[in-house]
């Protein structure tokens, strides 16, 4: 189960999307999200669906990665769909006591469900085709202009880099401690809610202690190598826009404009 | 009664681009009362193998039988706990498992999970601490996190010993202990072994293997390359060197002497026996020379 977490996973490859500048990809994802929520009729939603499929194909990432990502949020999707279906006021189609399904409800449910699934799939393309390092580099450069108004761009990016770096380590460690405690007869899989919560103590205590210790050591190691924040730091690989970024950028602007136009339909 | 592995394969992250075949066609039979040593270079699959011995990992293909219980089968789920208790597993760097407020409570975690009474748990804790030369009176109320690395290691191992498993599996238990602590620890293992416990130990130290193991397996790239008594194994130094391993230091000495033309036996591992053998061989040569 722990292995299903795909956030921050990167899959190396050399597709068009892998080669794009991370800044382009981040902006593209933002434009995509906006477009996804601008469209409000089925034509628009259908177009977004086709577009997303095309992007998935271009990325050349095996489909099962997307299914796994969707599996992880299946509960949230179902909950959203159910809430929309039953809570939206309007023309009732079916009624049972206080439960009623309306025509508007079904429409809303389809919209929200599709949007959520598309959102998760396309954002996971961002992380699947971009190494964490270039992703945070991209974020840092994009945030640079906001430094004037006090946004600590470099520090935020560094924090993100570190957090992303340690997700797999923490998952691995959880697995290891869980095994060690199971070998001592700990039971993580049965019992009622209270018992299960209590069974987590032997897992969480070592996990947190190790994480804190590791953070300490990391800080020390960074300081030992004279790390002192972002001022005056240069890069080995400076980010550079290329022709394909222009292509992708124009394409995304067209998408956003198109999304606006479908509203007028 | 025994631990049995029949044509076991294990693959990490099956089906993903990063999959790695950690075990390939492992057949192994471990009898009750044995002292089995497992050696192999880094990444050869030793830790993966031993995690099969108490059902923490299930084979991708093949069967593992623990006293006749097949850990792959559905009904084994009910017996999972039974299996885990039969086979005590001390992980590589077991100090990661410490979590309780005091040393006593931490060592007692396993026995408490067995459902023993408080007095029984206390007895077990005392016994286990004595086995590892940990002083019960001074340490019991201390926090395990305030101990030194080596002491933490011992407390963690005591936590498994306190469960009195029938089979004790240890993954590089002596890594990081000082020479004296290491010697003491291995002596205690030998005592437990004489009392009837089956011991399976992974180690990088060929000297320890030569001294304590009755039978050894040598792993390479997820497969068992050699198996037999330490004498058998260490009489094939070329094969060992080919997979990046070495023979015990005493064997190395004897082999070198033999290369230089001294007629010595090379299958001895005890320092006293080696000394007598070298003296004998030298005396024999002197004798020849004077004739
Ligand atoms: N959790 C895991 N996920 C993916 N691959 C793994 C995992 N654990 C081990 N492996 C891989 O399986 C192989 C065998 O690893 P294993 O830990 O069994 O080696 P080992 O013989 O115990 O090595 P060491 O002497 O370093 O402890 C290695 O190639 C390793 O990369
Ligand atoms: Mg190992």
Coordinates of C-alpha atoms and ligand atoms in Angstrom, one line a residue:
Chain A
X1 CA 0.0 0.0 0.0
X2 CA 2.8 2.4 0.9
X3 CA 4.3 1.7 -2.4
X4 CA 1.3 3.2 -4.2
X5 CA 2.1 6.7 -3.3
X6 CA 3.1 8.3 -6.6
X7 CA 3.5 11.9 -5.4
X8 CA 7.0 13.2 -6.2
X9 CA 7.8 10.1 -8.2
X10 CA 9.9 10.8 -11.3
X11 CA 10.1 8.4 -14.2
X12 CA 13.0 9.1 -16.5
X13 CA 12.4 9.3 -20.2
X14 CA 13.0 11.5 -23.2
X15 CA 9.6 12.5 -24.4
X16 CA 8.7 16.1 -25.5
X17 CA 7.4 16.7 -22.0
X18 CA 10.5 15.5 -20.3
X19 CA 12.6 17.9 -22.3
X20 CA 10.4 21.0 -21.6
X21 CA 11.7 23.6 -19.2
X22 CA 10.3 23.1 -15.7
X23 CA 9.0 26.7 -15.7
X24 CA 7.0 26.1 -18.8
X25 CA 5.5 23.0 -17.3
X26 CA 4.6 24.7 -14.0
X27 CA 2.9 27.5 -15.9
X28 CA 1.2 25.1 -18.2
X29 CA -0.2 23.1 -15.3
X30 CA -1.5 26.4 -13.7
X31 CA -3.2 27.4 -17.0
X32 CA -4.6 23.9 -17.3
X33 CA -6.1 24.0 -13.8
X34 CA -7.7 27.4 -14.5
X35 CA -9.1 26.1 -17.9
X36 CA -10.5 23.0 -16.2
X37 CA -12.5 25.2 -13.8
X38 CA -13.5 27.8 -16.4
X39 CA -15.2 25.3 -18.7
X40 CA -18.8 24.8 -17.6
X41 CA -20.5 22.8 -20.4
X42 CA -20.0 19.3 -21.7
X43 CA -18.4 20.4 -24.9
X44 CA -15.6 22.1 -23.0
X45 CA -15.2 19.3 -20.6
X46 CA -15.0 16.8 -23.5
X47 CA -12.4 18.9 -25.2
X48 CA -10.3 19.0 -21.9
X49 CA -10.7 15.2 -21.6
X50 CA -9.3 14.7 -25.2
X51 CA -6.5 17.2 -24.5
X52 CA -5.5 15.5 -21.3
X53 CA -5.4 12.1 -23.0
X54 CA -3.2 13.5 -25.7
X55 CA -0.8 14.9 -23.1
X56 CA -0.8 11.5 -21.3
X57 CA 0.1 9.9 -24.6
X58 CA 2.8 12.4 -25.4
X59 CA 4.4 11.9 -22.0
X60 CA 4.9 8.2 -22.9
X61 CA 4.3 7.2 -19.3
X62 CA 2.7 3.8 -18.8
X63 CA -1.0 4.2 -18.1
X64 CA -0.8 2.1 -14.9
X65 CA 1.0 5.0 -13.1
X66 CA -2.1 7.2 -13.7
X67 CA -4.4 4.4 -12.6
X68 CA -2.4 4.1 -9.4
X69 CA -2.7 7.8 -8.8
X70 CA -6.4 7.7 -9.3
X71 CA -6.8 4.7 -7.1
X72 CA -5.2 6.7 -4.3
X73 CA -7.9 9.4 -4.5
X74 CA -10.8 7.1 -5.3
X75 CA -12.4 7.7 -1.9
X76 CA -12.2 11.5 -2.3
X77 CA -13.7 11.3 -5.8
X78 CA -16.6 9.1 -4.6
X79 CA -17.3 11.4 -1.7
X80 CA -17.3 14.5 -3.9
X81 CA -19.6 12.8 -6.4
X82 CA -22.0 11.6 -3.7
X83 CA -22.1 15.0 -2.1
X84 CA -22.7 16.8 -5.3
X85 CA -25.3 14.3 -6.4
X86 CA -27.4 14.6 -3.2
X87 CA -26.8 18.1 -2.1
X88 CA -27.4 20.1 -5.2
X89 CA -30.8 21.7 -5.2
X90 CA -32.9 21.6 -8.3
X91 CA -35.4 19.5 -10.3
X92 CA -35.7 16.2 -8.5
X93 CA -35.4 13.0 -10.5
X94 CA -35.5 10.4 -7.7
X95 CA -36.5 10.8 -4.1
X96 CA -36.3 8.7 -0.9
X97 CA -37.0 10.4 2.4
X98 CA -34.6 13.2 2.7
X99 CA -32.3 11.8 0.0
X100 CA -33.0 13.2 -3.5
X101 CA -31.1 13.2 -6.7
X102 CA -31.6 16.2 -9.0
X103 CA -30.8 16.7 -12.6
X104 CA -28.4 19.5 -11.7
X105 CA -26.9 17.2 -9.1
X106 CA -25.9 14.6 -11.6
X107 CA -24.5 17.2 -13.9
X108 CA -22.4 18.7 -11.0
X109 CA -21.3 15.2 -9.9
X110 CA -20.0 14.3 -13.4
X111 CA -18.2 17.7 -13.7
X112 CA -16.6 17.5 -10.3
X113 CA -15.6 13.9 -10.6
X114 CA -14.0 14.3 -14.0
X115 CA -12.3 17.5 -13.0
X116 CA -10.7 15.8 -9.9
X117 CA -9.5 12.8 -11.9
X118 CA -8.1 15.0 -14.7
X119 CA -6.4 17.3 -12.2
X120 CA -4.6 14.5 -10.4
X121 CA -3.6 12.8 -13.6
X122 CA -2.2 16.0 -15.2
X123 CA -0.4 17.2 -12.1
X124 CA 1.1 13.8 -11.7
X125 CA 2.5 14.2 -15.3
X126 CA 4.3 17.2 -14.0
X127 CA 6.1 15.3 -11.3
X128 CA 6.5 12.2 -13.4
X129 CA 8.3 14.0 -16.2
X130 CA 10.3 16.5 -14.1
X131 CA 13.1 15.6 -11.7
X132 CA 12.4 17.1 -8.2
X133 CA 15.5 19.2 -8.5
X134 CA 14.6 20.9 -11.7
X135 CA 11.0 21.3 -10.4
X136 CA 12.2 23.2 -7.4
X137 CA 14.6 25.2 -9.6
X138 CA 11.7 26.2 -11.7
X139 CA 9.6 27.2 -8.7
X140 CA 12.5 29.2 -7.3
X141 CA 13.0 31.1 -10.5
X142 CA 9.3 31.8 -10.9
X143 CA 9.1 33.1 -7.4
X144 CA 12.2 35.3 -7.8
X145 CA 10.2 38.4 -8.8
X146 CA 8.2 38.1 -5.6
X147 CA 11.3 38.3 -3.4
X148 CA 10.9 42.1 -3.5
X149 CA 7.7 41.8 -1.5
X150 CA 9.3 39.5 1.0
X151 CA 8.7 36.0 -0.4
X152 CA 11.7 33.8 0.6
X153 CA 12.0 32.2 -2.8
X154 CA 15.2 30.3 -2.3
X155 CA 14.3 29.1 1.2
X156 CA 10.9 27.8 0.0
X157 CA 12.5 26.0 -2.9
X158 CA 15.2 24.5 -0.6
X159 CA 12.5 23.3 1.8
X160 CA 10.6 21.7 -1.0
X161 CA 13.7 20.0 -2.4
X162 CA 14.5 18.6 1.0
X163 CA 10.9 17.5 1.6
X164 CA 10.6 15.8 -1.8
X165 CA 14.0 14.1 -1.3
X166 CA 12.9 12.6 2.0
X167 CA 9.5 11.2 1.0
X168 CA 10.9 7.9 -0.3
X169 CA 13.3 7.7 2.6
X170 CA 10.5 8.0 5.1
X171 CA 8.3 5.5 3.3
X172 CA 11.2 3.1 3.2
X173 CA 11.9 3.7 6.9
X174 CA 8.2 3.2 7.8
X175 CA 8.3 -0.2 6.0
X176 CA 11.5 -1.2 7.9
X177 CA 10.2 -0.2 11.4
X178 CA 6.9 -1.9 10.7
X179 CA 8.7 -5.1 9.8
X180 CA 10.9 -4.9 12.9
X181 CA 8.0 -4.4 15.2
X182 CA 5.9 -7.1 13.5
X183 CA 8.8 -9.4 14.2
X184 CA 8.3 -8.6 17.9
X185 CA 4.7 -9.6 17.7
X186 CA 3.2 -6.1 17.0
X187 CA -0.1 -6.3 15.1
X188 CA -0.9 -3.4 12.8
X189 CA -3.6 -5.1 10.9
X190 CA -6.3 -6.2 13.3
X191 CA -8.3 -4.9 16.2
X192 CA -10.7 -2.0 16.6
X193 CA -9.9 1.7 15.9
X194 CA -8.6 2.3 19.4
X195 CA -6.3 -0.7 19.4
X196 CA -5.0 0.1 15.9
X197 CA -4.3 3.7 17.0
X198 CA -2.4 2.3 19.9
X199 CA -0.5 -0.1 17.8
X200 CA 0.9 2.9 15.8
X201 CA 2.9 4.1 18.7
X202 CA 5.8 1.6 18.2
X203 CA 5.9 2.8 14.6
X204 CA 5.5 6.5 15.0
X205 CA 8.0 7.1 17.9
X206 CA 11.0 5.7 16.1
X207 CA 9.9 7.3 12.8
X208 CA 9.7 10.8 14.2
X209 CA 12.9 10.4 16.3
X210 CA 14.8 9.3 13.2
X211 CA 13.3 12.1 11.1
X212 CA 14.4 14.7 13.7
X213 CA 17.8 13.2 14.0
X214 CA 18.2 13.2 10.3
X215 CA 17.1 16.8 10.0
X216 CA 19.7 17.7 12.6
X217 CA 22.5 15.8 10.7
X218 CA 21.4 17.3 7.4
X219 CA 21.6 20.9 8.8
X220 CA 25.0 20.1 10.2
X221 CA 26.2 18.6 6.9
X222 CA 24.9 21.6 4.9
X223 CA 26.6 24.0 7.3
X224 CA 29.9 22.1 7.1
X225 CA 29.8 22.6 3.3
X226 CA 29.3 26.3 3.9
X227 CA 25.7 26.6 2.8
X228 CA 24.4 30.0 3.7
X229 CA 21.2 30.5 1.7
X230 CA 20.6 31.7 -1.8
X231 CA 22.5 35.0 -2.0
X232 CA 25.2 34.9 -4.7
X233 CA 24.7 31.2 -5.4
X234 CA 25.4 30.2 -9.0
X235 CA 24.2 27.2 -10.9
X236 CA 25.9 24.4 -12.7
X237 CA 22.8 24.0 -15.0
X238 CA 21.1 27.3 -15.6
X239 CA 17.5 27.0 -16.8
X240 CA 17.0 28.0 -20.4
X241 CA 13.9 28.3 -22.6
X242 CA 14.0 26.6 -25.9
X243 CA 11.9 26.5 -29.1
X244 CA 9.7 23.7 -27.7
X245 CA 8.9 25.9 -24.7
X246 CA 7.5 28.5 -27.1
X247 CA 5.4 25.9 -28.8
X248 CA 4.1 24.5 -25.6
X249 CA 3.4 28.1 -24.3
X250 CA 1.5 29.1 -27.3
X251 CA -0.5 25.9 -27.1
X252 CA -1.4 26.5 -23.5
X253 CA -2.5 30.0 -24.1
X254 CA -4.7 28.7 -26.9
X255 CA -6.2 26.2 -24.5
X256 CA -7.0 28.8 -21.9
X257 CA -8.5 31.1 -24.6
X258 CA -10.5 28.2 -25.9
X259 CA -11.8 27.4 -22.4
X260 CA -13.1 31.0 -22.2
X261 CA -14.7 30.7 -25.6
X262 CA -16.7 27.6 -24.6
X263 CA -18.3 29.6 -21.9
X264 CA -19.8 31.9 -24.6
X265 CA -21.3 28.9 -26.5
Chain B
X1 CA 10.8 -29.8 12.2
X2 CA 12.7 -27.3 10.0
X3 CA 12.7 -24.2 8.0
X4 CA 12.4 -24.9 4.3
X5 CA 12.7 -22.8 1.2
X6 CA 11.8 -24.5 -2.1
X7 CA 12.7 -22.7 -5.4
X8 CA 12.1 -19.3 -3.9
X9 CA 12.2 -16.2 -6.1
X10 CA 11.7 -12.7 -4.9
X11 CA 11.5 -9.5 -6.9
X12 CA 11.3 -6.0 -5.5
X13 CA 9.0 -3.6 -7.3
X14 CA 7.8 -6.2 -9.7
X15 CA 6.7 -4.8 -13.0
X16 CA 8.2 -1.4 -12.6
X17 CA 11.3 -0.2 -14.5
X18 CA 13.3 -0.3 -11.2
X19 CA 12.5 -4.0 -10.4
X20 CA 15.3 -6.0 -8.9
X21 CA 15.5 -9.8 -8.7
X22 CA 16.8 -10.1 -5.1
X23 CA 16.4 -13.9 -4.9
X24 CA 16.5 -16.4 -7.6
X25 CA 15.7 -20.1 -7.2
X26 CA 16.8 -20.4 -3.6
X27 CA 16.5 -24.0 -2.2
X28 CA 17.5 -24.2 1.5
X29 CA 16.7 -26.5 4.4
X30 CA 17.6 -25.4 7.9
X31 CA 17.3 -28.1 10.5
X32 CA 16.4 -27.6 14.1
X33 CA 19.5 -27.1 16.4
X34 CA 21.7 -25.9 13.6
X35 CA 24.1 -22.9 13.5
X36 CA 23.9 -21.6 10.0
X37 CA 26.0 -18.8 8.7
X38 CA 25.1 -16.7 5.7
X39 CA 27.7 -14.7 3.9
X40 CA 27.7 -12.8 0.6
X41 CA 28.7 -9.4 -0.7
X42 CA 26.6 -6.2 -0.3
X43 CA 23.3 -6.5 -2.1
X44 CA 23.5 -10.2 -2.7
X45 CA 20.1 -10.8 -1.1
X46 CA 21.0 -12.0 2.4
X47 CA 18.5 -9.6 4.2
X48 CA 15.9 -10.4 1.7
X49 CA 16.3 -14.2 2.3
X50 CA 16.1 -14.0 6.0
X51 CA 12.9 -11.9 5.9
X52 CA 11.3 -14.9 4.2
X53 CA 12.0 -17.1 7.2
X54 CA 9.3 -15.5 9.3
X55 CA 6.9 -14.5 6.7
X56 CA 7.6 -10.8 6.6
X57 CA 8.2 -11.1 2.9
X58 CA 6.3 -13.6 0.8
X59 CA 8.0 -15.3 -2.2
X60 CA 7.1 -14.0 -5.6
X61 CA 7.4 -17.6 -6.7
X62 CA 8.2 -20.8 -4.7
X63 CA 7.4 -22.0 -1.2
X64 CA 8.5 -21.3 2.3
X65 CA 7.6 -23.8 5.0
X66 CA 8.1 -22.9 8.6
X67 CA 7.7 -26.1 10.7
X68 CA 5.5 -27.3 7.9
X69 CA 3.3 -24.1 7.7
X70 CA 3.3 -22.7 4.2
X71 CA 3.4 -18.9 4.6
X72 CA 2.0 -18.4 1.1
X73 CA -1.3 -20.1 1.8
X74 CA -4.5 -18.3 2.9
X75 CA -5.0 -20.2 6.1
X76 CA -1.5 -19.2 7.1
X77 CA -2.9 -15.7 7.9
X78 CA -4.4 -17.0 11.1
X79 CA -1.0 -18.6 11.9
X80 CA 0.9 -15.5 11.0
X81 CA 1.5 -14.6 14.6
X82 CA 2.5 -18.2 15.5
X83 CA 5.1 -18.1 12.8
X84 CA 6.4 -14.7 13.8
X85 CA 6.9 -16.0 17.4
X86 CA 8.6 -19.2 16.4
X87 CA 11.2 -17.3 14.4
X88 CA 12.8 -14.3 16.1
X89 CA 14.3 -11.9 13.7
X90 CA 17.0 -9.3 14.6
X91 CA 17.2 -6.8 11.8
X92 CA 20.3 -5.1 10.4
X93 CA 20.7 -2.0 12.7
X94 CA 17.9 -3.1 15.1
X95 CA 18.3 0.0 17.2
X96 CA 15.8 1.7 14.9
X97 CA 13.0 -0.3 16.6
X98 CA 13.4 1.2 20.0
X99 CA 10.5 3.3 21.1
X100 CA 9.5 2.8 24.8
X101 CA 10.3 5.1 27.7
X102 CA 12.5 2.7 29.5
X103 CA 14.8 -0.1 28.6
X104 CA 12.8 -2.5 30.6
X105 CA 9.6 -1.6 28.9
X106 CA 11.2 -1.8 25.5
X107 CA 12.6 -5.3 26.0
X108 CA 9.3 -6.3 27.4
X109 CA 7.4 -5.2 24.3
X110 CA 7.7 -8.6 22.6
X111 CA 6.9 -10.7 25.7
X112 CA 3.9 -8.5 26.4
X113 CA 2.6 -9.2 22.9
X114 CA 2.9 -12.9 23.7
X115 CA 0.3 -12.3 26.4
X116 CA 2.6 -13.1 29.3
X117 CA 1.8 -11.9 32.9
X118 CA 3.8 -9.0 34.3
X119 CA 6.0 -11.1 36.5
X120 CA 6.8 -13.4 33.6
X121 CA 7.6 -10.5 31.4
X122 CA 9.9 -9.1 34.1
X123 CA 11.7 -12.5 34.3
X124 CA 12.2 -12.6 30.6
X125 CA 13.6 -9.1 30.5
X126 CA 16.0 -9.9 33.3
X127 CA 17.1 -13.1 31.5
X128 CA 17.6 -11.4 28.2
X129 CA 19.6 -8.6 29.7
X130 CA 21.8 -11.0 31.5
X131 CA 22.5 -12.9 28.3
X132 CA 23.8 -9.7 26.7
X133 CA 25.7 -8.5 29.8
X134 CA 23.4 -5.5 30.2
X135 CA 23.1 -4.6 33.9
X136 CA 19.5 -4.8 34.8
X137 CA 19.6 -2.7 38.0
X138 CA 21.3 0.4 36.4
X139 CA 19.7 0.3 33.0
X140 CA 16.2 -0.8 33.5
X141 CA 14.8 2.7 34.2
X142 CA 16.9 4.5 31.6
X143 CA 15.6 5.8 28.4
X144 CA 16.8 3.6 25.5
X145 CA 17.6 6.7 23.6
X146 CA 20.2 7.9 26.1
X147 CA 22.3 4.8 25.6
X148 CA 25.4 4.5 23.4
X149 CA 25.1 3.0 19.9
X150 CA 26.4 -0.4 21.0
X151 CA 24.1 -0.5 24.1
X152 CA 21.1 0.4 22.0
X153 CA 22.0 -2.5 19.7
X154 CA 22.2 -4.9 22.6
X155 CA 18.8 -3.7 24.0
X156 CA 17.2 -4.2 20.7
X157 CA 18.6 -7.7 20.4
X158 CA 17.5 -8.4 24.0
X159 CA 14.0 -7.4 22.9
X160 CA 14.0 -10.3 20.4
X161 CA 15.7 -12.8 22.7
X162 CA 13.2 -12.1 25.4
X163 CA 10.6 -13.7 23.2
X164 CA 12.5 -17.0 23.4
X165 CA 12.1 -17.9 19.8
X166 CA 12.8 -21.4 18.6
X167 CA 14.7 -20.1 15.6
X168 CA 16.8 -17.0 16.1
X169 CA 17.7 -15.1 12.9
X170 CA 20.3 -12.3 13.1
X171 CA 21.2 -9.9 10.4
X172 CA 24.8 -8.7 10.9
X173 CA 24.3 -8.4 14.7
X174 CA 27.9 -7.6 15.5
X175 CA 28.4 -4.7 13.0
X176 CA 29.3 -1.7 15.1
X177 CA 30.2 -3.5 18.4
X178 CA 33.7 -3.2 19.8
X179 CA 35.9 -6.3 19.6
X180 CA 35.3 -7.3 23.1
X181 CA 31.5 -6.8 23.0
X182 CA 31.5 -8.7 19.8
X183 CA 33.3 -11.6 21.2
X184 CA 31.1 -11.7 24.3
X185 CA 28.0 -11.5 22.2
X186 CA 29.0 -14.4 19.9
X187 CA 30.0 -16.5 22.9
X188 CA 26.5 -15.9 24.3
X189 CA 25.0 -17.0 21.0
X190 CA 27.1 -20.1 21.2
X191 CA 25.6 -20.8 24.6
X192 CA 22.1 -20.3 23.4
X193 CA 22.9 -22.7 20.5
X194 CA 24.2 -25.3 22.9
X195 CA 21.0 -25.0 24.9
X196 CA 19.1 -26.0 21.7
X197 CA 18.2 -22.8 19.9
X198 CA 18.6 -22.8 16.2
X199 CA 20.7 -19.9 15.0
X200 CA 20.9 -18.3 11.6
X201 CA 23.4 -15.5 11.3
X202 CA 24.3 -13.2 8.5
X203 CA 27.8 -11.8 8.9
X204 CA 30.6 -10.2 6.9
X205 CA 33.2 -11.6 9.2
X206 CA 34.7 -14.8 7.9
X207 CA 36.6 -15.2 11.1
X208 CA 33.3 -15.4 13.1
X209 CA 31.8 -17.8 10.6
X210 CA 34.8 -20.1 10.8
X211 CA 34.6 -20.1 14.5
X212 CA 30.9 -20.5 15.2
X213 CA 29.0 -21.7 12.1
X214 CA 28.3 -25.4 11.6
X215 CA 27.2 -24.9 8.1
X216 CA 27.4 -21.9 5.7
X217 CA 25.8 -20.7 2.6
X218 CA 27.5 -18.2 0.3
X219 CA 25.2 -15.9 -1.7
X220 CA 26.0 -14.1 -4.9
X221 CA 23.5 -12.1 -7.0
X222 CA 20.5 -13.6 -5.3
X223 CA 21.6 -17.2 -5.6
X224 CA 23.3 -19.7 -3.3
X225 CA 26.7 -20.2 -4.9
X226 CA 28.3 -22.5 -2.3
X227 CA 27.1 -24.4 0.7
X228 CA 28.7 -26.7 3.2
X229 CA 30.8 -26.7 6.4
X230 CA 33.2 -23.8 6.9
X231 CA 36.0 -26.3 6.1
X232 CA 34.4 -27.1 2.7
X233 CA 33.8 -23.5 1.9
X234 CA 37.2 -22.1 2.9
X235 CA 39.0 -24.8 1.1
X236 CA 37.9 -23.1 -2.1
X237 CA 39.5 -19.7 -1.8
X238 CA 39.6 -19.0 -5.5
X239 CA 35.8 -19.3 -5.8
X240 CA 35.3 -17.0 -2.8
X241 CA 37.7 -14.4 -4.2
X242 CA 35.8 -14.6 -7.5
X243 CA 32.6 -13.3 -5.9
X244 CA 34.5 -10.7 -3.9
X245 CA 34.8 -12.5 -0.6
X246 CA 37.7 -13.6 1.4
X247 CA 38.8 -16.5 3.7
X248 CA 39.3 -16.1 7.4
X249 CA 42.6 -14.4 8.4
X250 CA 44.1 -17.6 9.8
X251 CA 43.3 -19.5 6.6
X252 CA 44.9 -16.7 4.7
X253 CA 48.0 -17.2 6.8
X254 CA 48.1 -20.9 6.3
X255 CA 47.5 -20.6 2.6
X256 CA 50.4 -18.2 2.2
X257 CA 52.7 -20.4 4.2
X258 CA 51.7 -23.3 1.9
X259 CA 52.4 -21.2 -1.2
X260 CA 55.9 -20.5 0.2
X261 CA 56.4 -24.2 0.4
X262 CA 55.6 -25.0 4.0
X263 CA 53.6 -28.3 4.2
X264 CA 50.7 -27.2 6.4
X265 CA 47.0 -28.2 6.6
X266 CA 44.8 -25.3 5.6
X267 CA 41.5 -26.3 7.1
X268 CA 42.1 -25.1 10.6
X269 CA 40.4 -22.0 12.1
X270 CA 41.2 -22.2 15.8
X271 CA 44.2 -20.0 16.8
X272 CA 45.7 -22.7 19.1
X273 CA 45.3 -25.5 16.5
X274 CA 46.9 -23.3 13.8
X275 CA 49.8 -22.5 16.1
X276 CA 50.4 -26.2 16.8
X277 CA 50.1 -27.0 13.1
X278 CA 52.6 -24.3 12.1
X279 CA 55.1 -25.4 14.8
X280 CA 54.6 -29.1 13.7
X281 CA 55.2 -28.2 10.0
X282 CA 58.3 -26.2 10.8
X283 CA 59.7 -28.9 13.0
X284 CA 59.1 -31.4 10.2
X285 CA 60.9 -29.2 7.8
X286 CA 63.9 -28.6 10.1
X287 CA 64.0 -32.4 10.6
X288 CA 64.1 -32.8 6.8
X289 CA 66.9 -30.2 6.4
X290 CA 69.1 -31.8 9.1
X291 CA 68.8 -35.2 7.6
Ligands
LIG1 N1 13.0 -2.3 -0.3 C1 13.7 -2.6 -1.5 N2 13.2 -2.1 -2.6 C2 13.9 -2.4 -3.8 N3 15.0 -3.1 -3.9 C3 15.5 -3.6 -2.8 C4 14.9 -3.3 -1.5 N4 15.6 -4.0 -0.5 C5 16.6 -4.6 -1.2 N5 16.6 -4.3 -2.5 C6 17.5 -4.9 -3.6 O1 17.6 -6.3 -3.5 C7 18.9 -6.7 -3.5 C8 19.3 -7.5 -2.3 O2 19.2 -6.7 -1.2 P1 19.5 -7.2 0.3 O3 19.1 -6.1 1.3 O4 18.8 -8.5 0.5 O5 21.1 -7.4 0.3 P2 22.1 -7.8 1.5 O6 22.7 -9.1 1.0 O7 21.4 -7.9 2.8 O8 23.1 -6.7 1.5 P3 23.9 -6.0 2.7 O9 25.1 -6.8 3.0 O10 24.3 -4.7 2.2 O11 23.0 -5.9 3.9 C9 19.8 -5.5 -3.7 O12 20.1 -5.4 -5.1 C10 18.9 -4.3 -3.3 O13 19.1 -3.2 -4.2
LIG2 MG1 21.4 -6.8 4.5

